[in-house]
């Protein structure tokens, strides 16, 4: 039986597997995104690969260091299938929070773990991850603070907002590693990474031939423009700050920005853009704000 028909069953199974936590997460995670969460799992430890070609493209983390990813090669029947996971971890929406962030693994590869244990949907253990255990599995590290969308800089504070370029550099590198010949490809992410999976889904689809089966998975990637218990629209302020600070508007799909005013797009980019996404997306979310 193929992988796609079983996806709903797999997601239910994975819901009980190790879960991580991160700022701004709005729902249950179906796979671990916490870099150190290997408790109870014997999943493989996978080395960090820094993208050496990224600097020439201006694709750098908040502090100017090289971006990276962890790749665990597939085998057997899964050797020509790829699962790309965009790491989550909140956002920074003003200079102060981004300066703080660049001193951590969320803003600099200098602080990233050199190995991560792959668990849940990234695991190489068939009993834990029955459908994707033997796929090529990639975790793209998150160090831009803007869901892989920014394309600007702040010279005064030494900040680089280059999330869109990091995304492109990572995909280019993976294509050169064999992903361009994939039979099946799944773009996934949780929380801030889930929002990014929505934003980049059609772009990802367009990188493959029409005969490649491509789908996306957004886990807890929807953040609603709703009033919180304090009477504020917190997420509206967060996203508005990200788009203004990081010049993310240039990276948002034209299918959305061409028909909506800039204020509406800034408020809730992932919620507004999903309506225009043509590639199939699986949404996983236990609850909303």
Short mmCIF file of C-alpha atoms in Angstrom, two decimals:
data_model
loop_
_atom_site.label_atom_id
_atom_site.label_comp_id
_atom_site.label_asym_id
_atom_site.label_seq_id
_atom_site.Cartn_x
_atom_site.Cartn_y
_atom_site.Cartn_z
CA UNK A 1 0.00 0.00 0.00
CA UNK A 2 1.37 3.48 -0.89
CA UNK A 3 2.34 6.12 1.62
CA UNK A 4 -0.21 8.79 0.78
CA UNK A 5 -3.40 6.76 1.43
CA UNK A 6 -2.08 5.95 4.88
CA UNK A 7 -1.15 9.49 5.85
CA UNK A 8 -4.24 10.17 7.95
CA UNK A 9 -3.65 6.95 9.88
CA UNK A 10 0.02 7.77 10.30
CA UNK A 11 -0.73 11.21 11.70
CA UNK A 12 -3.03 9.68 14.27
CA UNK A 13 -0.31 7.23 15.23
CA UNK A 14 2.33 9.94 15.45
CA UNK A 15 0.18 12.08 17.73
CA UNK A 16 1.17 9.84 20.61
CA UNK A 17 4.88 10.01 19.87
CA UNK A 18 7.40 12.29 21.55
CA UNK A 19 6.42 15.96 21.44
CA UNK A 20 8.58 19.04 21.78
CA UNK A 21 7.64 22.57 22.73
CA UNK A 22 8.46 25.97 21.33
CA UNK A 23 7.33 29.59 21.67
CA UNK A 24 4.08 30.51 19.92
CA UNK A 25 3.02 26.89 19.38
CA UNK A 26 -0.76 26.81 19.09
CA UNK A 27 -1.54 23.11 18.95
CA UNK A 28 -0.48 19.57 19.59
CA UNK A 29 2.64 18.57 17.69
CA UNK A 30 2.51 15.26 15.91
CA UNK A 31 6.27 14.89 15.81
CA UNK A 32 9.10 16.23 17.88
CA UNK A 33 10.67 19.54 16.91
CA UNK A 34 12.70 19.91 20.09
CA UNK A 35 16.32 19.36 19.10
CA UNK A 36 17.15 17.51 22.30
CA UNK A 37 14.01 15.43 22.61
CA UNK A 38 15.21 11.89 22.14
CA UNK A 39 13.88 10.46 25.38
CA UNK A 40 12.39 7.03 24.87
CA UNK A 41 13.56 6.81 21.27
CA UNK A 42 16.51 5.12 19.63
CA UNK A 43 16.28 7.22 16.48
CA UNK A 44 19.44 7.98 14.54
CA UNK A 45 21.62 10.96 15.40
CA UNK A 46 22.14 12.99 12.23
CA UNK A 47 25.00 15.43 11.62
CA UNK A 48 24.54 19.08 10.74
CA UNK A 49 25.52 20.06 7.19
CA UNK A 50 26.34 23.74 6.68
CA UNK A 51 25.45 25.03 3.23
CA UNK A 52 28.79 26.28 1.96
CA UNK A 53 27.34 27.91 -1.15
CA UNK A 54 24.85 29.98 0.85
CA UNK A 55 27.08 32.94 1.73
CA UNK A 56 27.61 33.87 -1.92
CA UNK A 57 23.83 34.03 -2.30
CA UNK A 58 23.40 36.20 0.79
CA UNK A 59 21.59 33.30 2.45
CA UNK A 60 22.73 33.66 6.05
CA UNK A 61 21.33 33.41 9.56
CA UNK A 62 20.45 36.47 11.63
CA UNK A 63 24.08 36.87 12.71
CA UNK A 64 25.56 36.25 9.26
CA UNK A 65 26.57 32.61 9.87
CA UNK A 66 25.89 29.84 7.37
CA UNK A 67 22.51 28.06 7.43
CA UNK A 68 22.31 24.29 7.57
CA UNK A 69 20.28 21.11 7.56
CA UNK A 70 20.42 17.52 8.78
CA UNK A 71 20.00 14.83 6.10
CA UNK A 72 19.44 11.13 6.79
CA UNK A 73 19.54 9.13 3.58
CA UNK A 74 16.71 6.83 2.61
CA UNK A 75 17.00 3.20 1.64
CA UNK A 76 15.18 0.43 -0.19
CA UNK A 77 11.70 1.35 -1.36
CA UNK A 78 12.05 4.84 0.11
CA UNK A 79 15.38 5.75 -1.44
CA UNK A 80 13.78 7.97 -4.06
CA UNK A 81 11.30 9.70 -1.75
CA UNK A 82 12.01 12.88 0.23
CA UNK A 83 10.56 14.41 3.40
CA UNK A 84 11.73 17.98 4.05
CA UNK A 85 10.92 19.35 7.50
CA UNK A 86 11.19 23.08 8.17
CA UNK A 87 12.16 23.60 11.80
CA UNK A 88 9.89 25.77 13.93
CA UNK A 89 10.68 27.98 16.88
CA UNK A 90 8.67 31.20 17.06
CA UNK A 91 9.64 34.50 15.49
CA UNK A 92 11.34 37.81 16.18
CA UNK A 93 9.31 40.83 15.13
CA UNK A 94 11.45 43.75 16.27
CA UNK A 95 15.16 44.57 16.41
CA UNK A 96 15.46 43.88 20.13
CA UNK A 97 14.01 40.36 19.93
CA UNK A 98 16.08 39.56 16.82
CA UNK A 99 19.31 40.73 18.48
CA UNK A 100 18.53 38.44 21.41
CA UNK A 101 17.70 35.60 19.06
CA UNK A 102 20.94 35.80 17.07
CA UNK A 103 22.82 34.71 20.18
CA UNK A 104 21.01 31.35 20.13
CA UNK A 105 20.55 28.36 17.82
CA UNK A 106 17.43 30.10 16.50
CA UNK A 107 19.56 32.85 14.99
CA UNK A 108 23.03 31.43 14.45
CA UNK A 109 24.50 28.16 13.25
CA UNK A 110 27.39 28.81 15.64
CA UNK A 111 25.03 27.77 18.44
CA UNK A 112 23.31 24.86 16.70
CA UNK A 113 23.70 21.28 17.86
CA UNK A 114 26.09 19.43 15.58
CA UNK A 115 23.85 16.36 15.76
CA UNK A 116 20.11 15.94 16.17
CA UNK A 117 18.24 12.77 17.02
CA UNK A 118 15.51 12.12 14.46
CA UNK A 119 12.28 11.07 16.18
CA UNK A 120 8.60 10.85 15.28
CA UNK A 121 7.94 11.51 11.61
CA UNK A 122 11.71 11.90 11.11
CA UNK A 123 12.63 8.59 12.75
CA UNK A 124 14.42 5.76 10.95
CA UNK A 125 12.58 3.19 13.08
CA UNK A 126 9.68 1.50 11.23
CA UNK A 127 7.79 0.83 14.48
CA UNK A 128 7.82 4.57 15.23
CA UNK A 129 7.51 5.94 11.71
CA UNK A 130 6.05 3.17 9.51
CA UNK A 131 5.49 5.19 6.34
CA UNK A 132 8.54 7.45 6.16
CA UNK A 133 11.27 5.64 8.08
CA UNK A 134 13.21 4.75 4.92
CA UNK A 135 12.67 8.02 3.03
CA UNK A 136 15.36 10.65 2.66
CA UNK A 137 14.52 12.82 5.68
CA UNK A 138 15.77 16.38 6.06
CA UNK A 139 15.43 18.90 8.86
CA UNK A 140 16.20 22.42 7.64
CA UNK A 141 17.38 24.48 10.62
CA UNK A 142 15.55 27.69 11.44
CA UNK A 143 17.80 30.70 12.06
CA UNK A 144 16.09 33.68 10.43
CA UNK A 145 13.20 34.36 12.82
CA UNK A 146 10.71 34.99 10.00
CA UNK A 147 9.44 31.58 8.86
CA UNK A 148 11.90 31.49 5.96
CA UNK A 149 10.42 34.61 4.31
CA UNK A 150 12.63 37.63 5.01
CA UNK A 151 14.80 39.40 2.47
CA UNK A 152 16.33 42.43 4.14
CA UNK A 153 18.87 43.55 6.73
CA UNK A 154 19.43 46.04 9.54
CA UNK A 155 22.98 47.34 9.28
CA UNK A 156 22.88 49.27 12.55
CA UNK A 157 22.21 46.13 14.59
CA UNK A 158 24.14 43.70 12.38
CA UNK A 159 21.04 41.67 11.57
CA UNK A 160 20.40 39.74 8.37
CA UNK A 161 16.81 38.87 7.50
CA UNK A 162 17.42 36.32 4.78
CA UNK A 163 14.91 33.55 5.38
CA UNK A 164 13.71 33.38 1.77
CA UNK A 165 17.29 33.03 0.56
CA UNK A 166 18.00 30.36 3.17
CA UNK A 167 14.96 28.42 1.96
CA UNK A 168 16.13 28.65 -1.63
CA UNK A 169 19.75 27.79 -0.82
CA UNK A 170 18.67 24.73 1.19
CA UNK A 171 16.37 23.47 -1.56
CA UNK A 172 19.02 24.08 -4.22
CA UNK A 173 21.53 22.09 -2.19
CA UNK A 174 19.08 19.24 -1.64
CA UNK A 175 18.22 19.16 -5.33
CA UNK A 176 21.92 18.68 -6.03
CA UNK A 177 21.92 15.88 -3.44
CA UNK A 178 19.38 13.95 -5.52
CA UNK A 179 16.02 15.41 -4.55
CA UNK A 180 15.37 16.68 -8.09
CA UNK A 181 14.80 13.03 -9.10
CA UNK A 182 12.31 12.31 -6.31
CA UNK A 183 9.29 10.13 -6.99
CA UNK A 184 7.47 11.59 -3.98
CA UNK A 185 8.22 14.69 -1.90
CA UNK A 186 6.58 15.96 1.27
CA UNK A 187 7.24 19.45 2.67
CA UNK A 188 6.41 19.64 6.37
CA UNK A 189 6.86 21.88 9.38
CA UNK A 190 5.50 22.63 12.84
CA UNK A 191 4.35 25.97 14.27
CA UNK A 192 6.55 28.65 12.65
CA UNK A 193 7.80 25.87 10.38
CA UNK A 194 4.23 24.84 9.63
CA UNK A 195 3.38 28.39 8.61
CA UNK A 196 6.42 28.31 6.35
CA UNK A 197 5.29 25.03 4.80
CA UNK A 198 2.02 26.73 3.85
CA UNK A 199 3.78 29.80 2.46
CA UNK A 200 6.23 27.78 0.38
CA UNK A 201 3.99 24.87 -0.61
CA UNK A 202 3.21 25.88 -4.18
CA UNK A 203 6.77 27.08 -4.68
CA UNK A 204 7.99 23.66 -3.58
CA UNK A 205 5.54 21.94 -5.93
CA UNK A 206 6.83 24.04 -8.83
CA UNK A 207 10.40 22.83 -8.33
CA UNK A 208 9.54 19.29 -9.44
CA UNK A 209 8.34 17.75 -12.71
CA UNK A 210 4.60 17.20 -13.02
CA UNK A 211 5.02 13.44 -12.58
CA UNK A 212 6.56 13.86 -9.10
CA UNK A 213 3.98 13.38 -6.36
CA UNK A 214 4.27 16.43 -4.08
CA UNK A 215 2.27 17.33 -0.98
CA UNK A 216 2.67 19.50 2.12
CA UNK A 217 1.98 19.04 5.83
CA UNK A 218 1.40 21.98 8.19
CA UNK A 219 1.38 20.97 11.85
CA UNK A 220 0.06 23.76 14.11
CA UNK A 221 0.88 26.26 11.37
CA UNK A 222 -2.35 28.27 11.42
CA UNK A 223 -2.43 31.38 13.62
CA UNK A 224 -5.79 33.11 13.69
CA UNK A 225 -6.46 36.84 13.80
CA UNK A 226 -8.58 36.57 16.93
CA UNK A 227 -8.90 38.52 20.16
CA UNK A 228 -7.05 36.90 23.07
CA UNK A 229 -8.11 36.79 26.72
CA UNK A 230 -6.43 40.16 27.32
CA UNK A 231 -8.54 41.74 24.59
CA UNK A 232 -5.63 42.11 22.17
CA UNK A 233 -4.92 40.75 18.71
CA UNK A 234 -1.48 39.48 19.62
CA UNK A 235 -0.83 37.48 16.47
CA UNK A 236 -1.78 40.42 14.25
CA UNK A 237 0.93 42.50 15.92
CA UNK A 238 3.46 39.68 15.64
CA UNK A 239 2.96 39.07 11.92
CA UNK A 240 2.73 42.76 11.12
CA UNK A 241 6.08 43.28 12.83
CA UNK A 242 7.71 40.37 11.00
CA UNK A 243 6.62 41.51 7.55
CA UNK A 244 7.62 45.13 8.16
CA UNK A 245 10.96 44.38 9.80
CA UNK A 246 12.10 41.55 7.57
CA UNK A 247 10.69 42.77 4.23
CA UNK A 248 8.82 39.49 3.95
CA UNK A 249 6.20 40.88 1.61
CA UNK A 250 8.49 40.27 -1.34
CA UNK A 251 8.43 36.54 -0.62
CA UNK A 252 4.69 36.07 -0.17
CA UNK A 253 2.88 34.40 -3.08
CA UNK A 254 1.74 36.85 -5.73
CA UNK A 255 -1.51 34.91 -6.09
CA UNK A 256 -2.42 36.31 -2.68
CA UNK A 257 -0.74 39.72 -2.56
CA UNK A 258 -2.05 40.73 -5.98
CA UNK A 259 -5.67 40.56 -4.84
CA UNK A 260 -5.41 41.58 -1.17
CA UNK A 261 -4.36 44.81 0.47
CA UNK A 262 -1.03 44.75 2.27
CA UNK A 263 -2.62 45.13 5.71
CA UNK A 264 -4.73 41.97 5.31
CA UNK A 265 -1.77 39.91 4.15
CA UNK A 266 0.41 41.15 7.00
CA UNK A 267 -2.18 40.23 9.60
CA UNK A 268 -2.36 36.52 8.88
CA UNK A 269 -0.21 35.45 5.91
CA UNK A 270 -0.58 31.69 6.36
CA UNK A 271 -4.37 31.85 6.85
CA UNK A 272 -4.92 34.12 3.85
CA UNK A 273 -2.50 32.33 1.54
CA UNK A 274 -3.80 28.80 2.10
CA UNK A 275 -6.91 29.75 0.12
CA UNK A 276 -4.74 30.30 -2.95
CA UNK A 277 -2.55 27.23 -2.54
CA UNK A 278 -3.09 24.69 -5.32
CA UNK A 279 -0.83 21.91 -4.01
CA UNK A 280 -2.47 19.51 -1.54
CA UNK A 281 -1.80 20.41 2.12
CA UNK A 282 -2.56 18.29 5.18
CA UNK A 283 -3.45 20.50 8.16
CA UNK A 284 -2.90 19.21 11.68
CA UNK A 285 -4.08 21.34 14.62
CA UNK A 286 -5.69 20.42 17.91
CA UNK A 287 -6.94 23.90 18.75
CA UNK A 288 -6.65 27.53 17.69
CA UNK A 289 -5.96 30.70 19.61
#
